[in-house]
Coordinates of C-alpha atoms in Angstrom, one line a residue:
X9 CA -73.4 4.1 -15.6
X10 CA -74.3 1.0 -13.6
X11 CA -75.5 -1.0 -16.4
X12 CA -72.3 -0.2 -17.8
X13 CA -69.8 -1.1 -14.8
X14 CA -72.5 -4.4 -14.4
X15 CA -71.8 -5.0 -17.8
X16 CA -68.2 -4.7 -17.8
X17 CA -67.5 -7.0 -14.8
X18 CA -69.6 -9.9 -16.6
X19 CA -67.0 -9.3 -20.2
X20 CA -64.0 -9.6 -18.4
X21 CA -65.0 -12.5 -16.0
X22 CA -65.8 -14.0 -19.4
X23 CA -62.5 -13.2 -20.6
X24 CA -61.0 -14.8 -17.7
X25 CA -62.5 -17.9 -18.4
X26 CA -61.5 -18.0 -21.8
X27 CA -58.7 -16.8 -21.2
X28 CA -57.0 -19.4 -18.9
X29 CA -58.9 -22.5 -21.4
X30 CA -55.4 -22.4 -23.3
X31 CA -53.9 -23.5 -20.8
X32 CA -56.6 -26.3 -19.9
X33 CA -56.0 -27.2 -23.6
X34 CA -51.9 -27.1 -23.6
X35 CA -52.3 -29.4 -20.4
X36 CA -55.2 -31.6 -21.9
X37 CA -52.8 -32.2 -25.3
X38 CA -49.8 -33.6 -23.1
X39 CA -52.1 -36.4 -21.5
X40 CA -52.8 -37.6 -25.4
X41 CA -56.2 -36.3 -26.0
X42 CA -57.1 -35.0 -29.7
X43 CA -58.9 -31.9 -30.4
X44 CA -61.8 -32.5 -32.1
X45 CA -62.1 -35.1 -28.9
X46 CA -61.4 -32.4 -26.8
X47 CA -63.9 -30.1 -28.4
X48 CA -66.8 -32.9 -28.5
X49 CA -66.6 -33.5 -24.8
X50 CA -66.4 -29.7 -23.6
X51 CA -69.8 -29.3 -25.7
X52 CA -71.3 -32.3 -24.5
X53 CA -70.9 -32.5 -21.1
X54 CA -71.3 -28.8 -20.5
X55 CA -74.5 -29.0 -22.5
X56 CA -75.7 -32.0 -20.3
X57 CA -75.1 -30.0 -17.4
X58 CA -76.8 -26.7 -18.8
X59 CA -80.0 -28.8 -18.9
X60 CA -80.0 -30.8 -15.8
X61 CA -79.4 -27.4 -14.1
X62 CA -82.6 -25.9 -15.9
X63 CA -84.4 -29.2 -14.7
X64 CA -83.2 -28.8 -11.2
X65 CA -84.0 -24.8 -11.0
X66 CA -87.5 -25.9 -13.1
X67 CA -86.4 -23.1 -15.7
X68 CA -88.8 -23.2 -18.6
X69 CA -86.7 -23.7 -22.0
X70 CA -89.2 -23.6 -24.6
X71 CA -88.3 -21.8 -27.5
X72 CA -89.9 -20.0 -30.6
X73 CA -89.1 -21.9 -33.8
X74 CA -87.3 -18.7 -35.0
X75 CA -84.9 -18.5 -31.7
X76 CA -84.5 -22.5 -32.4
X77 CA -83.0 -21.4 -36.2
X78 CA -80.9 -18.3 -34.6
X79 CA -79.7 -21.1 -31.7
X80 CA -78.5 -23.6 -34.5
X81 CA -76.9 -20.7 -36.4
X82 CA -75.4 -19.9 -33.5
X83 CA -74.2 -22.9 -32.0
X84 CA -74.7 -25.6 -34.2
X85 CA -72.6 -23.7 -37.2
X86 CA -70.7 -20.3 -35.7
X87 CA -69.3 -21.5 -32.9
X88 CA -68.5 -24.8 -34.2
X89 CA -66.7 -22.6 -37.1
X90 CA -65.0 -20.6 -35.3
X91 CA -63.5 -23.4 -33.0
X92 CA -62.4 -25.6 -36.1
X93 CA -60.9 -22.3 -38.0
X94 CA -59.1 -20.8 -34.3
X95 CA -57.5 -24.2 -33.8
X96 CA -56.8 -25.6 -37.5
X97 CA -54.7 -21.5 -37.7
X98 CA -52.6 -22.7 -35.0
X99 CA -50.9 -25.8 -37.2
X100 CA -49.5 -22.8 -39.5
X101 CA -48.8 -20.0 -36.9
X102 CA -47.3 -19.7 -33.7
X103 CA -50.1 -19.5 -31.0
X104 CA -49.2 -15.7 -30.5
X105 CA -50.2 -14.8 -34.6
X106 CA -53.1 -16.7 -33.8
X107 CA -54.4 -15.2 -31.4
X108 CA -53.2 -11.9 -32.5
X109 CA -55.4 -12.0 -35.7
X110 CA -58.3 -13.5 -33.8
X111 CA -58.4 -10.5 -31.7
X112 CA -58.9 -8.5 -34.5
X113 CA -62.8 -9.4 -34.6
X114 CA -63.8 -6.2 -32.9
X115 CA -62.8 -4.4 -36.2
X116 CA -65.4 -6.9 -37.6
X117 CA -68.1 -6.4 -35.1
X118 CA -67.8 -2.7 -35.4
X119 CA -68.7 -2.9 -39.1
X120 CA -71.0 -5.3 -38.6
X121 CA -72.9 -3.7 -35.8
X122 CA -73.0 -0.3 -38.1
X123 CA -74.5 -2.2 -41.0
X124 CA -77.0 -4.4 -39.0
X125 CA -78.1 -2.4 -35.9
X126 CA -76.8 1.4 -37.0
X127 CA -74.2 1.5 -34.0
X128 CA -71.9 4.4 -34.6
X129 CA -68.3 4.3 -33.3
X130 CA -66.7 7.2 -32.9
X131 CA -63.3 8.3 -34.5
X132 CA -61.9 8.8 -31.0
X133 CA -63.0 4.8 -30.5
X134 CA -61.2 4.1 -33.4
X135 CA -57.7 5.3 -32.7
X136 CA -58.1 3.7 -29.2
X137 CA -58.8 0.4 -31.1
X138 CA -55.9 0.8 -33.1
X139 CA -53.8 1.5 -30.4
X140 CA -54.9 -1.2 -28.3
X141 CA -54.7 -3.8 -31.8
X142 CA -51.0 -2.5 -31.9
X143 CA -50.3 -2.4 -28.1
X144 CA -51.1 -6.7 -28.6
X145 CA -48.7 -7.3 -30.8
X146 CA -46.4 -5.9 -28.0
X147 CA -48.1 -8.2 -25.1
X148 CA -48.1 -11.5 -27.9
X149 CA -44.3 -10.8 -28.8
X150 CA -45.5 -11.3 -32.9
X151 CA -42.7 -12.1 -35.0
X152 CA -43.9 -11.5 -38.6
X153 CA -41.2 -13.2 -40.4
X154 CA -42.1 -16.3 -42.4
X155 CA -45.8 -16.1 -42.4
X156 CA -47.9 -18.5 -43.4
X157 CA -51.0 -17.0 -45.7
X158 CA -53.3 -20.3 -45.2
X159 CA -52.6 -20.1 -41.5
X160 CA -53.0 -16.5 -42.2
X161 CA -56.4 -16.8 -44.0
X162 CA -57.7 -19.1 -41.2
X163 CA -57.1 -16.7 -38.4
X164 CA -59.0 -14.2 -40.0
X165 CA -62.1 -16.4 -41.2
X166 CA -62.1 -17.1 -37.6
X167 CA -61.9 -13.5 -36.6
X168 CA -64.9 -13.1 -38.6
X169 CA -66.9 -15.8 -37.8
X170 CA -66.6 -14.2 -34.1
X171 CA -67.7 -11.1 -34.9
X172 CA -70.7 -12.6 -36.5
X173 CA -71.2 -14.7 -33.2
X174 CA -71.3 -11.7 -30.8
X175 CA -73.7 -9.9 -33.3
X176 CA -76.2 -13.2 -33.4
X177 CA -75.5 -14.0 -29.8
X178 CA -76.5 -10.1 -29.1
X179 CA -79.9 -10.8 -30.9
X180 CA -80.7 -14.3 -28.7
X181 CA -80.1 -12.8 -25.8
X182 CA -83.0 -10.6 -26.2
X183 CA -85.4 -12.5 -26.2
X184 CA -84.0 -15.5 -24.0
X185 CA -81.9 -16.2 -20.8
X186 CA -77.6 -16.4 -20.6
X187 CA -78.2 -19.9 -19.3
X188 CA -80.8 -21.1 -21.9
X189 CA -79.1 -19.4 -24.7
X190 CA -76.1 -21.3 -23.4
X191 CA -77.5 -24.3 -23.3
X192 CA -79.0 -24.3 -26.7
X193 CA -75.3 -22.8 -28.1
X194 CA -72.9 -25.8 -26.2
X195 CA -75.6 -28.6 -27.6
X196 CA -76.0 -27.4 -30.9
X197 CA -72.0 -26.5 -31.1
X198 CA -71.5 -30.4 -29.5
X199 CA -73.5 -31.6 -32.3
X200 CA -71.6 -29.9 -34.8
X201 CA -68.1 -30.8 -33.3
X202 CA -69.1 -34.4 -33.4
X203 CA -70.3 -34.1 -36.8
X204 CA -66.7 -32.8 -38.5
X205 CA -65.0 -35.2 -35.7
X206 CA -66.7 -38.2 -37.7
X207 CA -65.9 -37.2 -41.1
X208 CA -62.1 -36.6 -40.2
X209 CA -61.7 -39.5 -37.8
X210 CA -60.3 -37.5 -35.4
X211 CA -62.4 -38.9 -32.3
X212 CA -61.2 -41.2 -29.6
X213 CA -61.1 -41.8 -26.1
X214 CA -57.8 -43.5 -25.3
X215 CA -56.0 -40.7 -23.3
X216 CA -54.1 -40.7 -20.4
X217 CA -57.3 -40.4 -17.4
X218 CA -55.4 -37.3 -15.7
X219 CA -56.6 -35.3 -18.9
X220 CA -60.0 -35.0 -17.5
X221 CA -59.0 -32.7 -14.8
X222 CA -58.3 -30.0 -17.2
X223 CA -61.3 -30.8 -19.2
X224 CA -63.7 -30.2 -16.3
X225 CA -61.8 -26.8 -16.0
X226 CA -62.5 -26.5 -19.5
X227 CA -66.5 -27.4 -19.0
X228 CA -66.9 -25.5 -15.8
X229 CA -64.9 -22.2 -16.0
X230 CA -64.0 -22.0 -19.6
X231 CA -67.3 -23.2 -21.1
X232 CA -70.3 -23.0 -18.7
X233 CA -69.3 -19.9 -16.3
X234 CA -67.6 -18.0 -19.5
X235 CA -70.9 -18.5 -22.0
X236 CA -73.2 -17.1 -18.9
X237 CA -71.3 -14.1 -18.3
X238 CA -70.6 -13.6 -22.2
X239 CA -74.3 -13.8 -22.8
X240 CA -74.8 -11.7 -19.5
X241 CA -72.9 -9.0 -20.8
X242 CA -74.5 -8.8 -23.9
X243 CA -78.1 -8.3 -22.5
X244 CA -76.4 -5.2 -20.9
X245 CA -74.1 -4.0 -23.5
X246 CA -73.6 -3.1 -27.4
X247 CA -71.9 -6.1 -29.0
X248 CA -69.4 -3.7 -29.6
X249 CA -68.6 -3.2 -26.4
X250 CA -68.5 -6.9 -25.7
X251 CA -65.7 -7.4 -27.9
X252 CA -63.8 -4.4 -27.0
X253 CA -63.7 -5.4 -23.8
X254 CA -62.8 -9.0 -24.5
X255 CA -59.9 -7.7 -26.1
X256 CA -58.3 -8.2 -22.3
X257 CA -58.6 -12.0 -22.7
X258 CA -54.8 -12.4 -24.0
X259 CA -53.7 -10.5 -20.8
X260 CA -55.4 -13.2 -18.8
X261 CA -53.9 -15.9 -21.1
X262 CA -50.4 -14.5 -20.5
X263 CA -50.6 -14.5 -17.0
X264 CA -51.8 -17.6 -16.4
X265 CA -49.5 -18.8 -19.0
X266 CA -46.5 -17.2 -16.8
X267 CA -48.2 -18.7 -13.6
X268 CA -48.4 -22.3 -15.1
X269 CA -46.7 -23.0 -18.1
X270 CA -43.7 -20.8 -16.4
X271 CA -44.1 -18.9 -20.2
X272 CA -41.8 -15.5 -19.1
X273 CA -42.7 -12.3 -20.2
X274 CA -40.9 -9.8 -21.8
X275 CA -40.5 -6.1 -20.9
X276 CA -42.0 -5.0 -24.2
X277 CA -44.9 -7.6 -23.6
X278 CA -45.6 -6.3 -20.4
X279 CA -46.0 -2.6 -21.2
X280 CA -47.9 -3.7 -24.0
X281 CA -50.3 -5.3 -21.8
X282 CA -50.4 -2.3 -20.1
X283 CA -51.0 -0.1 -23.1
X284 CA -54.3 -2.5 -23.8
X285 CA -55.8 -1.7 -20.7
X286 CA -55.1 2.1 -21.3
X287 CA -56.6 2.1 -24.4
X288 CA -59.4 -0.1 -24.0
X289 CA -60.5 2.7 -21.0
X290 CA -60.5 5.1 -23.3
X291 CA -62.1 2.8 -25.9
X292 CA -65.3 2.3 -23.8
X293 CA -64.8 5.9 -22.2
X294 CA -65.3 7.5 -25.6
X295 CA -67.4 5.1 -27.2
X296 CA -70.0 5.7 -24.1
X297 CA -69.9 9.3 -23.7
X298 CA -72.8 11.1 -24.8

């Protein structure tokens, strides 16, 4: 039970993180800054930092040739995937749809995780998962009229890409640290960024200097303290319960998007907010109960 509490607390201080990189991003745009530009700098500089700090801290990060494979799959293709796909989504849906269909990756990781590593979930665990899916599109305000499919079919590629991140990043985290796995992941993911950034020409660096406040908060809290504590929680946890408890990340996102973007909240997007934490307790309640 305190494995599981210890886990917990490190998937929703991840959550945090990512959750409030939105807003980083929303404020980052204004000052002129592109995303791919955005995306190559978070990478880069957090990955320069990931090593410096194994340097300083004289943290071996030698790794097998197979774990060097898993860390480019991982970084160098997944999450540089699932960036491009999440953000590219968001030229054709509202922010809300986007994220809404994002957070349907725990469906994915489920499957996934029965077909790779045999976990079970229960039938209880997936009427709480249901209900907390539906209770979202209560907290995200969803509008379904005039959907766009493409942005539609991007979202879920995404969704699915993420699922297949957790399950790898599950696996790496067996047999190597949060921060060296991290570190491997952000330069790898950097590399790939960069890559897709050159062939599109979407890279440049004349932006407004305030930007770089909110892309140190996206490098510090959104990249390197949330990738720790993700990884963290998955040395302690199922990869299915990693994603169900991440599900809490567009809680965070609405908050701080109510404390600094002065986004207001509806009634009905506050009880559904409510209704995701409800179910997400009985979620992990039922899918840990033996």
């Amino acid at each position: 039970m305190r494995d599981l509490k210890k886990g917990t607390i490190y998937a929703i201080i991840s959550a945090i993180c990512f959750g409030i990189m939105p807003i980083f991003a929303i404020k980052a745009y204004s000052y002129g800054i592109s995303v791919y530009t955005l995306l190559v700098l978070r990478f880069s500089i957090s990955s320069l930092l990931f090593f410096l700090f194994l340097l300083w801290k004289k943290i071996p990060f030698k790794i097998s040739k197979i774990d060097l494979k898993l860390f480019f799959l991982l970084g160098g293709v997944l999450f540089t995937l699932l960036s491009v796909l999440h953000f590219e989504s968001l030229k054709y849906l509202s922010s809300a749809m986007a994220v809404l269909l994002l957070f349907s990756f725990p469906i994915f990781v489920s499957i996934f995780s029965f077909l790779i590593y045999k976990e079970k979930l229960k039938v209880k665990s997936i009427i709480a998962l249901f209900f907390t899916f539906i209770s979202m599109i209560f907290l995200l305000g969803v509008s379904f009229q005039g959907i766009n499919m493409k942005g539609v079919l991007l979202a879920i590629l995404a969704a699915i890409v993420y699922a297949l991140y957790m399950i790898l990043g599950k696996k790496v985290t067996d047999n190597n640290s949060p921060v060296v796995t991290s570190t491997y992941v952000t330069s790898f993911a950097a590399l790939g960024v960069i890559f897709i950034g050159l062939i599109t020409s979407e890279l440049h660096l004349n932006f407004d200097s305030n930007a770089w406040i909110y892309i140190f908060g996206i490098v510090v809290i959104s990249t390197i303290i949330g990738e720790i504590t993700l990884f963290k929680s998955l040395q302690i946890l199922t990869s299915t319960n990693v994603s169900m408890i991440s599900m809490v990340e567009p809680i965070f996102t609405s908050i701080f998007g109510l404390l600094f973007l002065q986004e207001v909240m509806e009634p009905l997007q506050l009880l559904g907010g409510i209704f995701i934490l409800i179910g997400l307790t009985f979620l992990i309640y039922f899918q840990n109960k033996n």
